[in-house]
Short mmCIF file of C-alpha atoms and ligand atoms in Angstrom, two decimals:
data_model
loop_
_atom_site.label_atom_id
_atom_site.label_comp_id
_atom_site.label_asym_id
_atom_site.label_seq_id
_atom_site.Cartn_x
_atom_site.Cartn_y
_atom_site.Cartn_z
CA UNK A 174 19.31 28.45 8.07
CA UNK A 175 20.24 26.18 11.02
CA UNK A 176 23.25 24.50 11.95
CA UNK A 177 21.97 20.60 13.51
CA UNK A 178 25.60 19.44 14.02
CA UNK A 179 29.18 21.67 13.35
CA UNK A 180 32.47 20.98 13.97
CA UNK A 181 33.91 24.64 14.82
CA UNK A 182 36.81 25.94 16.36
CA UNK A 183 38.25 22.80 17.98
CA UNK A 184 34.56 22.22 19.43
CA UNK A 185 31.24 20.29 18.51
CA UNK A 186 28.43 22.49 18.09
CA UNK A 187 24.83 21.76 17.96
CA UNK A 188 21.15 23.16 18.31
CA UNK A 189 20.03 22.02 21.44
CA UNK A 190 16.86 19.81 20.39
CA UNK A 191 15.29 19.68 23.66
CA UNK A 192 14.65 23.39 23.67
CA UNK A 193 13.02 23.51 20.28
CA UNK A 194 10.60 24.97 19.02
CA UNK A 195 10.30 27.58 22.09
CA UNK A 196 14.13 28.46 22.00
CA UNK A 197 16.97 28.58 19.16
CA UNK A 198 19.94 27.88 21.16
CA UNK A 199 23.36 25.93 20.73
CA UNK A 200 25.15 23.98 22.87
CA UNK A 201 29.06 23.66 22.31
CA UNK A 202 31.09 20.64 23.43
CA UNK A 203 34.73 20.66 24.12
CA UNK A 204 35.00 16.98 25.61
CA UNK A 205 33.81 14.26 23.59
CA UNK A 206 32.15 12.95 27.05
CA UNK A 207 29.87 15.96 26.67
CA UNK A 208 29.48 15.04 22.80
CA UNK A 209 28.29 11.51 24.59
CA UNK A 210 25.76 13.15 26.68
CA UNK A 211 24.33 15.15 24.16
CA UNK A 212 23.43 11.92 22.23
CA UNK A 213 22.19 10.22 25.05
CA UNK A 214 20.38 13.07 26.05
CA UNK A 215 18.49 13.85 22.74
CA UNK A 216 20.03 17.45 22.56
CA UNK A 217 21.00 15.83 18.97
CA UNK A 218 19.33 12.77 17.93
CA UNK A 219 18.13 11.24 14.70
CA UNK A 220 20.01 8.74 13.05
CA UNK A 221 21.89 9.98 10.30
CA UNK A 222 22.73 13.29 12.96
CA UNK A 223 23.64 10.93 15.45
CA UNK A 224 26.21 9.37 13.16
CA UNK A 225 27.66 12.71 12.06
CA UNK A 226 28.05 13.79 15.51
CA UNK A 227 29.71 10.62 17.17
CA UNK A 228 32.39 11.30 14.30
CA UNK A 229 32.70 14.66 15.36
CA UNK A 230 33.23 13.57 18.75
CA UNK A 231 35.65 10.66 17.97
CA UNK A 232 37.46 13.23 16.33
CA UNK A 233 37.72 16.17 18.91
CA UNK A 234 37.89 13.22 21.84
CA UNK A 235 41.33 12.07 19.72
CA UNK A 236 42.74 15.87 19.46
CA UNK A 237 42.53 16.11 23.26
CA UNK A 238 44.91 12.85 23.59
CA UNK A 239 48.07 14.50 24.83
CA UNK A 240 50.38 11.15 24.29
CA UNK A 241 52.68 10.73 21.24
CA UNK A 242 53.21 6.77 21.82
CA UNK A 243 50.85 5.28 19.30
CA UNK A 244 49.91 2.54 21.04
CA UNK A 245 48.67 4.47 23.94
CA UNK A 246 47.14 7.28 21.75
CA UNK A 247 45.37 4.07 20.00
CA UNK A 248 44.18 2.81 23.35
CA UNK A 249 43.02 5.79 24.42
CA UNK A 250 41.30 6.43 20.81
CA UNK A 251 39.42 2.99 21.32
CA UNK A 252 38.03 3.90 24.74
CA UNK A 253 36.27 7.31 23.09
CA UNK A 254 34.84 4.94 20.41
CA UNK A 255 33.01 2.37 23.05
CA UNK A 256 31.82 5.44 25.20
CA UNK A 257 29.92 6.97 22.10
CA UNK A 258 29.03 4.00 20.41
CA UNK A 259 27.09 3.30 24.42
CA UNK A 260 24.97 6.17 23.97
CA UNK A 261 22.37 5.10 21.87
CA UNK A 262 21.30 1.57 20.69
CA UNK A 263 19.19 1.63 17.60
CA UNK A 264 20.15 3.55 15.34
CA UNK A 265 22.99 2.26 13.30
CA UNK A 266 24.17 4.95 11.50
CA UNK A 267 25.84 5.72 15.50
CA UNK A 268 28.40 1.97 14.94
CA UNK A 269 28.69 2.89 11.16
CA UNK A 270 30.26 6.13 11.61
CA UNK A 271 32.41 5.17 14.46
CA UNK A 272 33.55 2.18 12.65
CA UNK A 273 34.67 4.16 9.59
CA UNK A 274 36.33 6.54 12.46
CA UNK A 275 38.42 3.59 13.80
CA UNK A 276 39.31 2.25 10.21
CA UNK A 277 40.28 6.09 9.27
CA UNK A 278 42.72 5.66 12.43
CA UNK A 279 43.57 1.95 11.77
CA UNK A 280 44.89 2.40 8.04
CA UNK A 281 46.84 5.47 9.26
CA UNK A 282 48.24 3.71 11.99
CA UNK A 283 51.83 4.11 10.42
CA UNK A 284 51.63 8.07 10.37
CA UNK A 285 52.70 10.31 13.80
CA UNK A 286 50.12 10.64 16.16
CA UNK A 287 49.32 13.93 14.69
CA UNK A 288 48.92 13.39 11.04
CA UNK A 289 46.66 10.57 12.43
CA UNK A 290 44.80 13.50 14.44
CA UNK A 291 44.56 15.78 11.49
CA UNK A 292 42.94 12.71 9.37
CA UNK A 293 40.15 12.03 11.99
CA UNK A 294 38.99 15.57 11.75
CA UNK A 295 39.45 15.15 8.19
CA UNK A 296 37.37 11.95 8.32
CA UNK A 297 34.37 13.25 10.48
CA UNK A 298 33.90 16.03 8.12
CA UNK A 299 33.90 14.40 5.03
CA UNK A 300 31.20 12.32 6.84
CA UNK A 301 29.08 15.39 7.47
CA UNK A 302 29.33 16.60 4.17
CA UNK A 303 28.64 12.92 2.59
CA UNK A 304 25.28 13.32 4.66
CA UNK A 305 24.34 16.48 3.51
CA UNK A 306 24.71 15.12 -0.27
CA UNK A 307 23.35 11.70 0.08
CA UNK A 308 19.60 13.99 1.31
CA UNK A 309 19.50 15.70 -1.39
CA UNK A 310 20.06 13.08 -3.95
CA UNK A 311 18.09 11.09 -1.91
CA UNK A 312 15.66 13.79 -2.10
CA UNK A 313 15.53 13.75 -6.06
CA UNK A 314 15.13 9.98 -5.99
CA UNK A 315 12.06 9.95 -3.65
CA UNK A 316 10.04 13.25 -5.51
CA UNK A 317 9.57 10.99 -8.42
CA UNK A 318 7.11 9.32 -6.29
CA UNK A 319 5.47 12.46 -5.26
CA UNK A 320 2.45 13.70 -7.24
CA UNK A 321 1.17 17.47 -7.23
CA UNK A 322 -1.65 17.94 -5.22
CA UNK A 323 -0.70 15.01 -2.66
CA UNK A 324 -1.19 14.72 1.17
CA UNK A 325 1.75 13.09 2.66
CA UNK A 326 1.55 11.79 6.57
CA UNK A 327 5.08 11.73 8.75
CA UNK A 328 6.02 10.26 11.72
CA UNK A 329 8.48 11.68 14.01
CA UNK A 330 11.34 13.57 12.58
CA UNK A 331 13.41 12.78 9.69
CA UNK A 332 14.44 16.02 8.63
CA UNK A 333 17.24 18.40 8.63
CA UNK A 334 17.36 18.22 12.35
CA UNK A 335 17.58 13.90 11.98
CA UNK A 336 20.45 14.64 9.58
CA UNK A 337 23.56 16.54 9.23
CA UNK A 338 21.49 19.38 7.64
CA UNK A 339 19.63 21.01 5.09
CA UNK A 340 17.66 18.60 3.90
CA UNK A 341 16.51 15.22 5.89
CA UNK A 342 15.50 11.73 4.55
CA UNK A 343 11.82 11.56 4.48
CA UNK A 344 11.61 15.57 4.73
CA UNK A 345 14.12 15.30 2.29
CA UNK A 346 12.05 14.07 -0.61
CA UNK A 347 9.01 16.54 0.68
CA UNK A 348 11.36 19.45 0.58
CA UNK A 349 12.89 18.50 -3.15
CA UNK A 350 8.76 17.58 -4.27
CA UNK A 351 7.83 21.13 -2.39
CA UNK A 352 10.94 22.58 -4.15
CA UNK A 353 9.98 21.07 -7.32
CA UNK A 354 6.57 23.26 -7.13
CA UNK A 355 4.55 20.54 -6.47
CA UNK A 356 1.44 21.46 -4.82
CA UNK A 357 1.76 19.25 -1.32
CA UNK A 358 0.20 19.16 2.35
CA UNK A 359 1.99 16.98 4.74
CA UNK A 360 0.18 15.78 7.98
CA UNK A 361 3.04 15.40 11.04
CA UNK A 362 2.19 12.95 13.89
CA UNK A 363 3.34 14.43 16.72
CA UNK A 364 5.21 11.77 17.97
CA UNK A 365 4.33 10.60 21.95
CA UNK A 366 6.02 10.36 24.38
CA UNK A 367 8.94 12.71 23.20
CA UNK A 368 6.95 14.82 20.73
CA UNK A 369 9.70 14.92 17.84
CA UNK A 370 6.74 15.50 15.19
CA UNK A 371 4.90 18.44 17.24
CA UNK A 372 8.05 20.04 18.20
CA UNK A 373 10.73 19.54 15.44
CA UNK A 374 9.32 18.43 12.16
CA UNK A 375 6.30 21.10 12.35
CA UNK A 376 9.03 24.07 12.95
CA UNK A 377 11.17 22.67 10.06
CA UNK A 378 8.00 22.56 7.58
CA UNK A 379 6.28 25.79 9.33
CA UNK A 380 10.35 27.68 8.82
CA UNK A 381 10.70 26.15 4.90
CA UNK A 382 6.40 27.50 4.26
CA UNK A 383 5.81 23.90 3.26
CA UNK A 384 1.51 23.38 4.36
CA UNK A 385 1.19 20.92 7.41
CA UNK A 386 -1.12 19.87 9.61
CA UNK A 387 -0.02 18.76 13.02
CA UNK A 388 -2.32 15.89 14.48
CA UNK A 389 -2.12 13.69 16.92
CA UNK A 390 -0.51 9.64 16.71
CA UNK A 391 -4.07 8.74 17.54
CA UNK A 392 -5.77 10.63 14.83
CA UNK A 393 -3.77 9.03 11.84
CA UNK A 394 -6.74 6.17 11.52
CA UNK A 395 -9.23 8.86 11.24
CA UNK A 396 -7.39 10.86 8.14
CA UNK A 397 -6.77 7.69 6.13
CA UNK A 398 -10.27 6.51 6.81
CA UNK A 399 -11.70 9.79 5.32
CA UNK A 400 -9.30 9.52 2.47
CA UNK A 401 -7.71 12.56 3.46
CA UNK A 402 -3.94 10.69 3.28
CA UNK A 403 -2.44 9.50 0.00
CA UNK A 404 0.99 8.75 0.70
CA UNK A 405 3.24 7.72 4.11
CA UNK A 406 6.95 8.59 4.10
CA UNK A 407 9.04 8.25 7.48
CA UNK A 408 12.54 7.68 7.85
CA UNK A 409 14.70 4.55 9.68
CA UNK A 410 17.02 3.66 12.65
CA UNK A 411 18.01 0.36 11.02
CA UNK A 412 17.12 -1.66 8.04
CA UNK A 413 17.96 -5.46 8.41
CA UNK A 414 19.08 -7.27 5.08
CA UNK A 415 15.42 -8.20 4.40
CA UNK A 416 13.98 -4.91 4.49
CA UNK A 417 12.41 -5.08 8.16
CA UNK A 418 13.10 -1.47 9.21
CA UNK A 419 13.03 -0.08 12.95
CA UNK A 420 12.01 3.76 12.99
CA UNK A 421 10.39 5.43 16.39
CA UNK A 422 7.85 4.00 18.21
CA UNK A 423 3.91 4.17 16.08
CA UNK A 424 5.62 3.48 12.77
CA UNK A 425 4.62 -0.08 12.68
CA UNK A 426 0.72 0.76 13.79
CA UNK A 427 1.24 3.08 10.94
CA UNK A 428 2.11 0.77 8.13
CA UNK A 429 -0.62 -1.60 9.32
CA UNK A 430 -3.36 1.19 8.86
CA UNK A 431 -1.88 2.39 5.76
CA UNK A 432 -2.03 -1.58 4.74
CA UNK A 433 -6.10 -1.16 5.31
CA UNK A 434 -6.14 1.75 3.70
CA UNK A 435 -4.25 0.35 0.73
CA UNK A 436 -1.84 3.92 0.86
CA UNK A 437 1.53 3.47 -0.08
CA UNK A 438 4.15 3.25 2.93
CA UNK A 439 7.88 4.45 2.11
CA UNK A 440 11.36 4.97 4.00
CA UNK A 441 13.74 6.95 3.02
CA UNK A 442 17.30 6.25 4.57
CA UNK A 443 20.50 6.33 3.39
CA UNK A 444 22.67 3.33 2.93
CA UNK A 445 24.60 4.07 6.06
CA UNK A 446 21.42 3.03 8.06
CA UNK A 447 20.84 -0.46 6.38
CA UNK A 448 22.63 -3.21 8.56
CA UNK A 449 23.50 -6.48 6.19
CA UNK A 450 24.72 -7.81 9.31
CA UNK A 451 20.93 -8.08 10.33
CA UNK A 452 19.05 -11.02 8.85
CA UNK A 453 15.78 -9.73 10.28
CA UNK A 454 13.68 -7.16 12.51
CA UNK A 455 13.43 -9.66 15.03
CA UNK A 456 17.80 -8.81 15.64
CA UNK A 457 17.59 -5.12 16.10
CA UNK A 458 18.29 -3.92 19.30
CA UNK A 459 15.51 -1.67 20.78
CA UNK A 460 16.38 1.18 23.04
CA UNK A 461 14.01 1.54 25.98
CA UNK A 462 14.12 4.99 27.63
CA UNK A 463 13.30 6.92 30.71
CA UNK A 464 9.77 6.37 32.10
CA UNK A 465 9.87 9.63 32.95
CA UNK A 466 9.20 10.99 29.15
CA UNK A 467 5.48 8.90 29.79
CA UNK A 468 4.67 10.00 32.99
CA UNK A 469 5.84 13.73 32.34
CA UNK A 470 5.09 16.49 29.84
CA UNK A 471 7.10 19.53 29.78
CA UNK A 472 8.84 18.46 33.53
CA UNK A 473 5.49 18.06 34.68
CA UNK A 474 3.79 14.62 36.24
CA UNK A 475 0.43 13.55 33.69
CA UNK A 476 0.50 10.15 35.51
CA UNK A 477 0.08 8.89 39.12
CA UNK A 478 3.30 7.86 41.25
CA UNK A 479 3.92 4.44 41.02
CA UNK A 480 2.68 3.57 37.86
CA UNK A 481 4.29 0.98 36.13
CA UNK A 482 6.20 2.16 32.55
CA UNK A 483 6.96 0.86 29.00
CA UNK A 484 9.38 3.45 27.49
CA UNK A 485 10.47 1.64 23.75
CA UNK A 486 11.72 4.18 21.62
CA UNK A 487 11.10 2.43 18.02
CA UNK A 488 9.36 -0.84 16.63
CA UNK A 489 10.00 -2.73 13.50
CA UNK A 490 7.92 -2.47 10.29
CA UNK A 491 7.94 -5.75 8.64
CA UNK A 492 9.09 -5.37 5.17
CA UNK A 493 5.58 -6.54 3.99
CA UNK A 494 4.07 -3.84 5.11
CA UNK A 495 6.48 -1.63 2.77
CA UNK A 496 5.95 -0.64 -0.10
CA UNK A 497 9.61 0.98 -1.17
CA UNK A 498 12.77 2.12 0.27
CA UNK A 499 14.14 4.90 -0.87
CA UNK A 500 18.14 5.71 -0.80
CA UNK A 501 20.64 7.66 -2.49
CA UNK A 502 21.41 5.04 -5.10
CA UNK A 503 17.47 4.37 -6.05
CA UNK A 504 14.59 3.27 -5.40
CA UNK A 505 14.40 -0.42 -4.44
CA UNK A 506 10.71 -2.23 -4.18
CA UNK A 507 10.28 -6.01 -2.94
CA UNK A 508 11.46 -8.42 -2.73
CA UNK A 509 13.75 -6.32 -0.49
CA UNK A 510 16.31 -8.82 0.39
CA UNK A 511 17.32 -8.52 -3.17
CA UNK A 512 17.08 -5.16 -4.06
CA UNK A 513 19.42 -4.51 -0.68
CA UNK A 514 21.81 -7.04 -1.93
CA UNK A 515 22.30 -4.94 -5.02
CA UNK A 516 22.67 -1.86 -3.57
CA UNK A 517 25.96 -3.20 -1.46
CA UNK A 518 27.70 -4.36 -4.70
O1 MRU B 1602 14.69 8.88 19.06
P1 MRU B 1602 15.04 9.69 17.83
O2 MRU B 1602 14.43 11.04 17.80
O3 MRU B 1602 16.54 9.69 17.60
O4 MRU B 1602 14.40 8.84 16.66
C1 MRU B 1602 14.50 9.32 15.36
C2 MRU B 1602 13.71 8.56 14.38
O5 MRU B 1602 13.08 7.56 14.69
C3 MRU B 1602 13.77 9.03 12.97
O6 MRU B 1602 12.58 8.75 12.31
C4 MRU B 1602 14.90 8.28 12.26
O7 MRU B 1602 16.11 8.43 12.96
C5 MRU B 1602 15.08 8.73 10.87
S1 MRU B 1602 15.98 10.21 10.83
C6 MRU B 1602 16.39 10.74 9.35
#
């Protein structure tokens, strides 16, 4: 089995992302700036794994503080935050995790600079192995929805590799159905422009002998027209209060033809990824990337020089076009705003 995200030996470890499926290798990071870059630069990505690893690199960017003042240690310790929490927009498991980083720091702030040190690994970790349970009981909740014999379309990757491990959100609750022996097929969109369906969910199904079908974004339409789809399940960057839920970029064309189509639309995310800040979809900040991942496949130029780009990385499902969200503490349908309220008690 895979390691996504591993704190080991004083040093963040990860599978690089941008070299699967072709290549298994790891990356290790001994700076939190390099922990940084391998956010930003999608070696890890995901939300929930994006989370787990700014922790990780809160905590190994702290250990390499050499000052025993507090105050300076603390200013130094808030500096590492705002660089990791700049990486990525979106997703908001990235602020969650930091912010329970800072308030692990903050309530210690009595201790020696080392007990404060030793908590903030303590801290990250117990976040990584939160993840790792919250997918699998999140996993168990969502299979209740799963019938044998169903065809179940994704978009993008919300598996093991969008997680701290193992399981995954919405791979999460195909792996627990699969493991359940429940008799599935799962259709995986391969994800334009940076192809996190063709390359990374179809080696996580293909590697756990769970049946998919890789297709193209374009060619969703054509399977639900022919009946071929009954259920959609994709994961989420950021839930606002009401339900409205950014996940990568084709989600929302999605849960318009799976409207038409009358098939159910899920998301499965874990409570860390639900913002009650957020009134709305219309508030969630969308990360626009390179142009360079349109205009290039595999390093090489598809489109002419010049050409003017749109790069956004998600859009925002409205929560009418949802039919349930599915966490670790249940299984909440509309209205959402509700059922989100009640999951915060
Ligand atoms: O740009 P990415 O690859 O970080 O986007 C990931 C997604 O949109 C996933 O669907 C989402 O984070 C859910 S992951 C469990």
């Amino acid at each position: 089995m895979f390691k996504t995200v591993e704190y080991k030996n004083g040093k963040v470890r990860l599978i690089d992302q941008t070299r699967l499926p072709l290549e298994e290798v790891y990356v290790e990071c001994d700076n939190y700036q390099d922990v940084a870059k391998a956010i930003k630069t999608m070696q890890v990505r995901g939300a929930p794994a994006i989370g787990v690893t700014a922790a990780m690199g809160v905590a190994l960017g702290a250990k390499n503080i050499s000052t025993k003042n507090f105050d300076k240690f603390y200013s130094e310790f808030l500096n590492i935050c705002d660089h990791l929490a700049s990486t990525r927009p979106t997703a908001v498991n990235l602020f969650w995790a930091i912010e329970r980083m800072k308030s692990a720091a903050e309530k210690n702030r009595n201790g020696s600079v080392e007990s404060i040190k030793d908590i903030l690994k303590k801290e990250a970790l117990k976040i990584y192995e939160d993840d790792i349970a919250i997918n699998r009981t999140m996993g168990m909740n969502g299979q209740e929805l799963i019938e044998d014999g169903d065809t179940i379309l994704t978009h993008c990757n919300a598996g093991a590799l969008a997680t701290a491990g193992e399981y995954g959100t919405a791979l999460g609750v195909i792996k627990v159905a699969h493991e359940k022996g429940k008799k599935i097929k799962i259709y995986a969109d391969e994800t334009r422009p940076f192809l996190q369906g063709a390359r990374l969910t179809a080696w996580e199904l293909v590697k756990e002998g769970i049946p998919v079908r890789l297709i193209t974004d374009n060619m969703a339409g054509y399977f639900m027209g022919k009946g071929e789809i009954d259920k959609i399940i994709v994961g989420a960057d950021r839930i606002a209060a009401n339900g409205d839920t950014a996940n990568k970029i084709g989600t929302y064309s999605l849960s318009i033809l799976a409207k038409e189509h009358g098939i159910p639309f899920y998301i499965a995310a874990p409570l860390s990824t639900i913002d009650i800040k957020i009134t709305d979809g219309s508030k969630i900040p969308i990360e626009e990337r390179n142009p360079q991942e349109v205009t290039h496949l595999s390093g090489k130029r598809i489109a002419p020089e010049g050409v003017e780009v749109a790069n956004p990385a998600f859009d925002v499902t409205p929560n009418k076009n949802i039919t349930a969200i599915i966490t670790e503490k249940g299984i909440i349908k509309p209205p959402f705003a509700d059922g989100i309220k009640g999951l915060f008690k």
